[in-house]
mmCIF file of C-alpha atoms and ligand atoms in Angstrom:
data_model
loop_
_atom_site.group_PDB
_atom_site.id
_atom_site.type_symbol
_atom_site.label_atom_id
_atom_site.label_comp_id
_atom_site.label_asym_id
_atom_site.label_seq_id
_atom_site.Cartn_x
_atom_site.Cartn_y
_atom_site.Cartn_z
ATOM 1 C CA MET B 628 -5.135 -24.463 -3.582
ATOM 2 C CA ALA B 629 -5.333 -20.714 -4.184
ATOM 3 C CA ALA B 630 -8.728 -19.078 -4.639
ATOM 4 C CA GLY B 631 -9.144 -16.431 -7.268
ATOM 5 C CA PRO B 632 -8.391 -14.744 -9.555
ATOM 6 C CA PHE B 633 -8.266 -11.907 -7.013
ATOM 7 C CA VAL B 634 -9.810 -8.603 -7.939
ATOM 8 C CA ILE B 635 -7.572 -5.779 -6.726
ATOM 9 C CA ALA B 636 -8.136 -2.044 -6.310
ATOM 10 C CA VAL B 637 -5.154 0.234 -5.722
ATOM 11 C CA LEU B 638 -5.688 3.445 -3.737
ATOM 12 C CA VAL B 639 -3.250 6.322 -4.155
ATOM 13 C CA SER B 640 -2.763 10.017 -3.481
ATOM 14 C CA GLY B 641 0.244 10.825 -5.636
ATOM 15 C CA ASN B 642 3.041 9.464 -7.774
ATOM 16 C CA GLY B 643 2.053 5.799 -7.831
ATOM 17 C CA SER B 644 5.426 4.136 -8.371
ATOM 18 C CA ASN B 645 4.334 1.231 -6.161
ATOM 19 C CA PHE B 646 1.168 0.918 -8.241
ATOM 20 C CA GLN B 647 3.394 0.866 -11.334
ATOM 21 C CA ALA B 648 5.544 -1.907 -9.867
ATOM 22 C CA ILE B 649 2.446 -4.046 -9.273
ATOM 23 C CA VAL B 650 1.096 -3.346 -12.776
ATOM 24 C CA ASP B 651 4.481 -4.269 -14.274
ATOM 25 C CA ALA B 652 4.583 -7.498 -12.268
ATOM 26 C CA LEU B 653 1.093 -8.453 -13.440
ATOM 27 C CA GLU B 654 1.920 -7.694 -17.060
ATOM 28 C CA ALA B 655 5.173 -9.666 -16.847
ATOM 29 C CA GLY B 656 3.390 -12.642 -15.277
ATOM 30 C CA ARG B 657 5.311 -12.314 -11.997
ATOM 31 C CA ILE B 658 1.953 -11.973 -10.233
ATOM 32 C CA THR B 659 -0.646 -14.385 -11.518
ATOM 33 C CA ASN B 660 -4.154 -15.143 -10.339
ATOM 34 C CA ALA B 661 -5.044 -11.443 -10.006
ATOM 35 C CA SER B 662 -6.239 -8.419 -11.917
ATOM 36 C CA ILE B 663 -6.512 -4.706 -11.088
ATOM 37 C CA ALA B 664 -10.137 -3.592 -11.406
ATOM 38 C CA CYS B 665 -9.450 0.096 -10.796
ATOM 39 C CA LEU B 666 -7.130 2.748 -9.424
ATOM 40 C CA ILE B 667 -8.754 5.214 -7.029
ATOM 41 C CA SER B 668 -7.178 8.520 -6.038
ATOM 42 C CA ASN B 669 -8.428 11.043 -3.515
ATOM 43 C CA LYS B 670 -6.537 13.725 -5.457
ATOM 44 C CA ALA B 671 -7.397 14.795 -9.010
ATOM 45 C CA ASP B 672 -3.770 15.710 -9.840
ATOM 46 C CA ALA B 673 -2.190 12.399 -8.745
ATOM 47 C CA TYR B 674 0.313 11.251 -11.379
ATOM 48 C CA ALA B 675 -0.794 7.662 -10.698
ATOM 49 C CA LEU B 676 -3.987 8.427 -12.653
ATOM 50 C CA GLU B 677 -1.883 8.913 -15.814
ATOM 51 C CA ARG B 678 -0.075 5.667 -15.161
ATOM 52 C CA ALA B 679 -3.419 3.815 -14.899
ATOM 53 C CA LYS B 680 -4.708 5.303 -18.151
ATOM 54 C CA LYS B 681 -1.548 4.183 -19.973
ATOM 55 C CA HIS B 682 -2.351 0.627 -18.947
ATOM 56 C CA ALA B 683 -6.105 0.865 -19.673
ATOM 57 C CA ILE B 684 -6.945 0.513 -15.982
ATOM 58 C CA PRO B 685 -10.040 2.507 -14.929
ATOM 59 C CA ALA B 686 -8.747 5.604 -13.096
ATOM 60 C CA ILE B 687 -11.229 7.088 -10.641
ATOM 61 C CA VAL B 688 -10.995 10.275 -8.579
ATOM 62 C CA LEU B 689 -12.891 10.205 -5.302
ATOM 63 C CA ASP B 690 -12.145 13.612 -3.835
ATOM 64 C CA HIS B 691 -12.276 13.603 -0.035
ATOM 65 C CA LYS B 692 -13.025 17.333 -0.008
ATOM 66 C CA LEU B 693 -16.498 16.606 -1.381
ATOM 67 C CA PHE B 694 -17.477 14.640 1.728
ATOM 68 C CA PRO B 695 -18.409 15.995 5.154
ATOM 69 C CA ASP B 696 -16.320 13.500 7.126
ATOM 70 C CA ARG B 697 -14.200 10.367 7.003
ATOM 71 C CA ARG B 698 -17.156 8.005 7.475
ATOM 72 C CA ALA B 699 -19.056 9.525 4.556
ATOM 73 C CA TYR B 700 -15.975 9.302 2.334
ATOM 74 C CA ASP B 701 -15.304 5.703 3.304
ATOM 75 C CA THR B 702 -18.957 4.739 2.766
ATOM 76 C CA ALA B 703 -18.693 5.988 -0.819
ATOM 77 C CA LEU B 704 -15.346 4.208 -1.173
ATOM 78 C CA VAL B 705 -16.778 0.878 0.010
ATOM 79 C CA GLU B 706 -19.664 1.246 -2.443
ATOM 80 C CA LEU B 707 -17.254 1.928 -5.303
ATOM 81 C CA LEU B 708 -15.079 -1.029 -4.373
ATOM 82 C CA ARG B 709 -18.115 -3.316 -4.128
ATOM 83 C CA GLN B 710 -19.310 -2.151 -7.556
ATOM 84 C CA HIS B 711 -15.961 -3.310 -8.948
ATOM 85 C CA GLY B 712 -16.106 -6.629 -7.099
ATOM 86 C CA VAL B 713 -12.884 -5.832 -5.245
ATOM 87 C CA GLN B 714 -11.446 -8.466 -2.919
ATOM 88 C CA LEU B 715 -8.046 -6.963 -2.086
ATOM 89 C CA VAL B 716 -7.459 -3.257 -1.462
ATOM 90 C CA VAL B 717 -3.855 -2.140 -1.931
ATOM 91 C CA LEU B 718 -2.932 1.209 -0.396
ATOM 92 C CA ALA B 719 0.019 2.639 -2.301
ATOM 93 C CA GLY B 720 0.796 6.081 -0.959
ATOM 94 C CA PHE B 721 -2.857 6.696 -0.038
ATOM 95 C CA MET B 722 -2.369 9.447 2.507
ATOM 96 C CA ARG B 723 -5.636 9.105 4.386
ATOM 97 C CA LEU B 724 -6.539 7.225 7.515
ATOM 98 C CA LEU B 725 -9.330 4.717 7.034
ATOM 99 C CA SER B 726 -12.375 4.666 9.296
ATOM 100 C CA PRO B 727 -13.986 1.495 10.708
ATOM 101 C CA VAL B 728 -16.397 1.629 7.741
ATOM 102 C CA MET B 729 -13.578 0.536 5.415
ATOM 103 C CA ILE B 730 -11.738 -1.722 7.850
ATOM 104 C CA GLU B 731 -14.871 -3.693 8.690
ATOM 105 C CA ALA B 732 -15.861 -4.007 5.024
ATOM 106 C CA PHE B 733 -12.481 -5.576 4.115
ATOM 107 C CA PRO B 734 -11.128 -7.451 7.158
ATOM 108 C CA ASN B 735 -7.513 -8.532 6.545
ATOM 109 C CA ALA B 736 -7.960 -7.605 2.916
ATOM 110 C CA ILE B 737 -6.493 -4.103 2.951
ATOM 111 C CA MET B 738 -2.717 -3.888 2.573
ATOM 112 C CA ASN B 739 -0.525 -0.866 3.150
ATOM 113 C CA ILE B 740 3.133 -0.158 2.548
ATOM 114 C CA HIS B 741 4.999 1.973 5.032
ATOM 115 C CA PRO B 742 8.510 3.362 4.433
ATOM 116 C CA ALA B 743 10.040 2.210 7.746
ATOM 117 C CA LEU B 744 10.440 -0.931 9.800
ATOM 118 C CA LEU B 745 7.255 -0.900 11.875
ATOM 119 C CA PRO B 746 6.522 -0.589 14.714
ATOM 120 C CA SER B 747 9.286 2.045 14.513
ATOM 121 C CA PHE B 748 8.461 5.378 12.917
ATOM 122 C CA PRO B 749 4.727 5.128 12.140
ATOM 123 C CA GLY B 750 2.785 8.026 10.646
ATOM 124 C CA VAL B 751 4.008 10.640 8.208
ATOM 125 C CA ASP B 752 7.607 11.335 7.093
ATOM 126 C CA ALA B 753 8.792 7.926 8.269
ATOM 127 C CA GLN B 754 12.038 8.106 6.267
ATOM 128 C CA LYS B 755 12.894 11.458 7.865
ATOM 129 C CA GLN B 756 11.945 10.213 11.316
ATOM 130 C CA ALA B 757 14.371 7.292 10.926
ATOM 131 C CA PHE B 758 17.122 9.423 9.338
ATOM 132 C CA ASP B 759 16.904 12.081 12.061
ATOM 133 C CA TYR B 760 16.864 9.436 14.785
ATOM 134 C CA GLY B 761 20.175 8.090 13.508
ATOM 135 C CA VAL B 762 19.217 4.433 13.068
ATOM 136 C CA ARG B 763 21.705 2.216 11.203
ATOM 137 C CA TYR B 764 18.964 0.206 9.529
ATOM 138 C CA THR B 765 15.530 1.128 8.336
ATOM 139 C CA GLY B 766 13.407 -0.239 5.473
ATOM 140 C CA CYS B 767 9.807 -0.840 4.577
ATOM 141 C CA THR B 768 6.860 -2.833 5.864
ATOM 142 C CA VAL B 769 3.830 -4.308 4.117
ATOM 143 C CA HIS B 770 1.032 -4.870 6.617
ATOM 144 C CA PHE B 771 -2.681 -5.400 6.826
ATOM 145 C CA VAL B 772 -4.600 -2.327 7.862
ATOM 146 C CA ASP B 773 -6.430 -2.353 11.166
ATOM 147 C CA GLN B 774 -8.043 0.409 13.246
ATOM 148 C CA GLY B 775 -4.710 1.942 14.315
ATOM 149 C CA THR B 776 -2.162 3.995 12.407
ATOM 150 C CA ASP B 777 0.341 1.566 10.854
ATOM 151 C CA THR B 778 -0.388 -1.022 13.558
ATOM 152 C CA GLY B 779 -1.873 -3.952 11.624
ATOM 153 C CA PRO B 780 -0.413 -7.475 11.234
ATOM 154 C CA ILE B 781 2.928 -7.414 9.421
ATOM 155 C CA ILE B 782 3.149 -9.407 6.189
ATOM 156 C CA LEU B 783 6.665 -8.667 4.892
ATOM 157 C CA GLN B 784 9.535 -6.337 5.736
ATOM 158 C CA ALA B 785 12.753 -5.434 3.955
ATOM 159 C CA VAL B 786 15.809 -3.910 5.584
ATOM 160 C CA VAL B 787 17.683 -0.955 4.105
ATOM 161 C CA PRO B 788 20.972 0.057 5.754
ATOM 162 C CA VAL B 789 21.630 3.728 6.389
ATOM 163 C CA LEU B 790 24.977 4.440 4.729
ATOM 164 C CA GLN B 791 27.630 6.794 6.069
ATOM 165 C CA ASP B 792 27.194 9.305 3.264
ATOM 166 C CA ASP B 793 23.399 9.000 2.924
ATOM 167 C CA THR B 794 21.254 12.077 2.606
ATOM 168 C CA LEU B 795 17.553 11.891 3.355
ATOM 169 C CA GLU B 796 16.991 11.877 -0.408
ATOM 170 C CA SER B 797 19.378 9.003 -1.173
ATOM 171 C CA LEU B 798 17.992 6.943 1.699
ATOM 172 C CA THR B 799 14.400 7.613 0.607
ATOM 173 C CA GLN B 800 15.274 6.518 -2.917
ATOM 174 C CA ARG B 801 16.770 3.201 -1.766
ATOM 175 C CA ILE B 802 13.765 2.517 0.488
ATOM 176 C CA HIS B 803 11.506 3.188 -2.490
ATOM 177 C CA GLY B 804 13.373 0.579 -4.529
ATOM 178 C CA GLU B 805 12.879 -1.993 -1.784
ATOM 179 C CA GLU B 806 9.202 -1.035 -1.506
ATOM 180 C CA HIS B 807 8.575 -1.929 -5.128
ATOM 181 C CA ARG B 808 10.120 -5.367 -4.696
ATOM 182 C CA THR B 809 8.481 -6.060 -1.334
ATOM 183 C CA TYR B 810 4.977 -4.902 -2.287
ATOM 184 C CA VAL B 811 4.967 -7.024 -5.436
ATOM 185 C CA GLU B 812 6.042 -10.026 -3.370
ATOM 186 C CA ALA B 813 3.321 -9.442 -0.747
ATOM 187 C CA VAL B 814 0.589 -9.083 -3.377
ATOM 188 C CA ARG B 815 1.872 -12.165 -5.191
ATOM 189 C CA LEU B 816 1.805 -14.273 -2.007
ATOM 190 C CA PHE B 817 -1.671 -13.026 -1.078
ATOM 191 C CA CYS B 818 -3.058 -13.788 -4.519
ATOM 192 C CA GLU B 819 -1.550 -17.275 -4.357
ATOM 193 C CA GLY B 820 -3.527 -17.792 -1.132
ATOM 194 C CA ARG B 821 -0.293 -18.135 0.878
ATOM 195 C CA VAL B 822 -0.823 -15.362 3.441
ATOM 196 C CA LEU B 823 -2.553 -16.669 6.560
ATOM 197 C CA VAL B 824 -3.545 -14.387 9.436
ATOM 198 C CA ASP B 825 -4.082 -15.518 13.010
ATOM 199 C CA GLY B 826 -4.666 -12.540 15.256
ATOM 200 C CA ARG B 827 -1.535 -10.388 14.957
ATOM 201 C CA LYS B 828 0.545 -13.163 13.421
ATOM 202 C CA VAL B 829 0.875 -13.621 9.695
ATOM 203 C CA SER B 830 2.324 -16.817 8.306
ATOM 204 C CA ILE B 831 3.405 -17.410 4.759
ATOM 205 C CA CYS B 832 2.704 -20.953 3.677
ATOM 206 C CA ASP B 833 4.506 -22.920 0.982
HETATM 207 C C1 GAR U 1377 5.735 5.293 -0.478
HETATM 208 O O1 GAR U 1377 7.032 5.571 -0.023
HETATM 209 C C2 GAR U 1377 4.904 4.714 0.655
HETATM 210 O O2 GAR U 1377 5.652 3.921 1.509
HETATM 211 C C3 GAR U 1377 4.425 5.954 1.339
HETATM 212 O O3 GAR U 1377 4.097 6.827 0.284
HETATM 213 C C4 GAR U 1377 4.992 6.584 -0.793
HETATM 214 C C5 GAR U 1377 4.192 6.481 -2.072
HETATM 215 O O4 GAR U 1377 5.053 6.364 -3.173
HETATM 216 N N1 GAR U 1377 3.298 5.690 2.166
HETATM 217 C C6 GAR U 1377 3.166 6.201 3.383
HETATM 218 O O5 GAR U 1377 3.980 6.944 3.891
HETATM 219 C C7 GAR U 1377 1.893 5.788 4.100
HETATM 220 N N2 GAR U 1377 1.983 6.116 5.490
HETATM 221 P P1 GAR U 1377 4.486 6.034 -4.603
HETATM 222 O O6 GAR U 1377 3.282 6.964 -4.808
HETATM 223 O O7 GAR U 1377 5.599 6.375 -5.533
HETATM 224 O O8 GAR U 1377 4.074 4.596 -4.630
#
């Protein structure tokens, strides 16, 4: 039986279309057994903050520039998340690496979405890396966050073919569409208690 309801925080740095997809899925009842306690952005001008306000979700700016280093920022982040009783942290375009302070506070409870099929093309500009490389297929990956950059246990992936007449923009747009679907699915499965982690291996149970 699933535990819950799960208290989720979404962390962003910008647009927040993945955040929006998760909010829409919750409101439509496609994700049950969960609620979003807050949206946290490290940037004051992130459009995602407006999206949160429209849905009456507390929108918090935690500006990394106000902290001396990554550990200090993450210590404040952990405190904020604890205050909100957060159990699942969803990174949705949060363009900061997390320190061990965060990883150890939420073991296998921080998810990230990456716009490529990991372990290929980690890091920044993943869509461009794949496009420039000339792969025929790319996609997106939802994974748990560990100490490395985009190295944690893989939960779900979706494949996006690179079409003959694709530009970087058209490819990026199709990957984005798949991201929305895949992230919602991963959050749904997690909140139903169906995502089991054993070392690097994730299994999805019925
Ligand atoms: C998404 O494409 C996500 O995969 C990427 O940022 C974008 C955020 O879009 N994340 C990374 O590249 C993390 N390494 P959104 O703000 O519209 O959800």
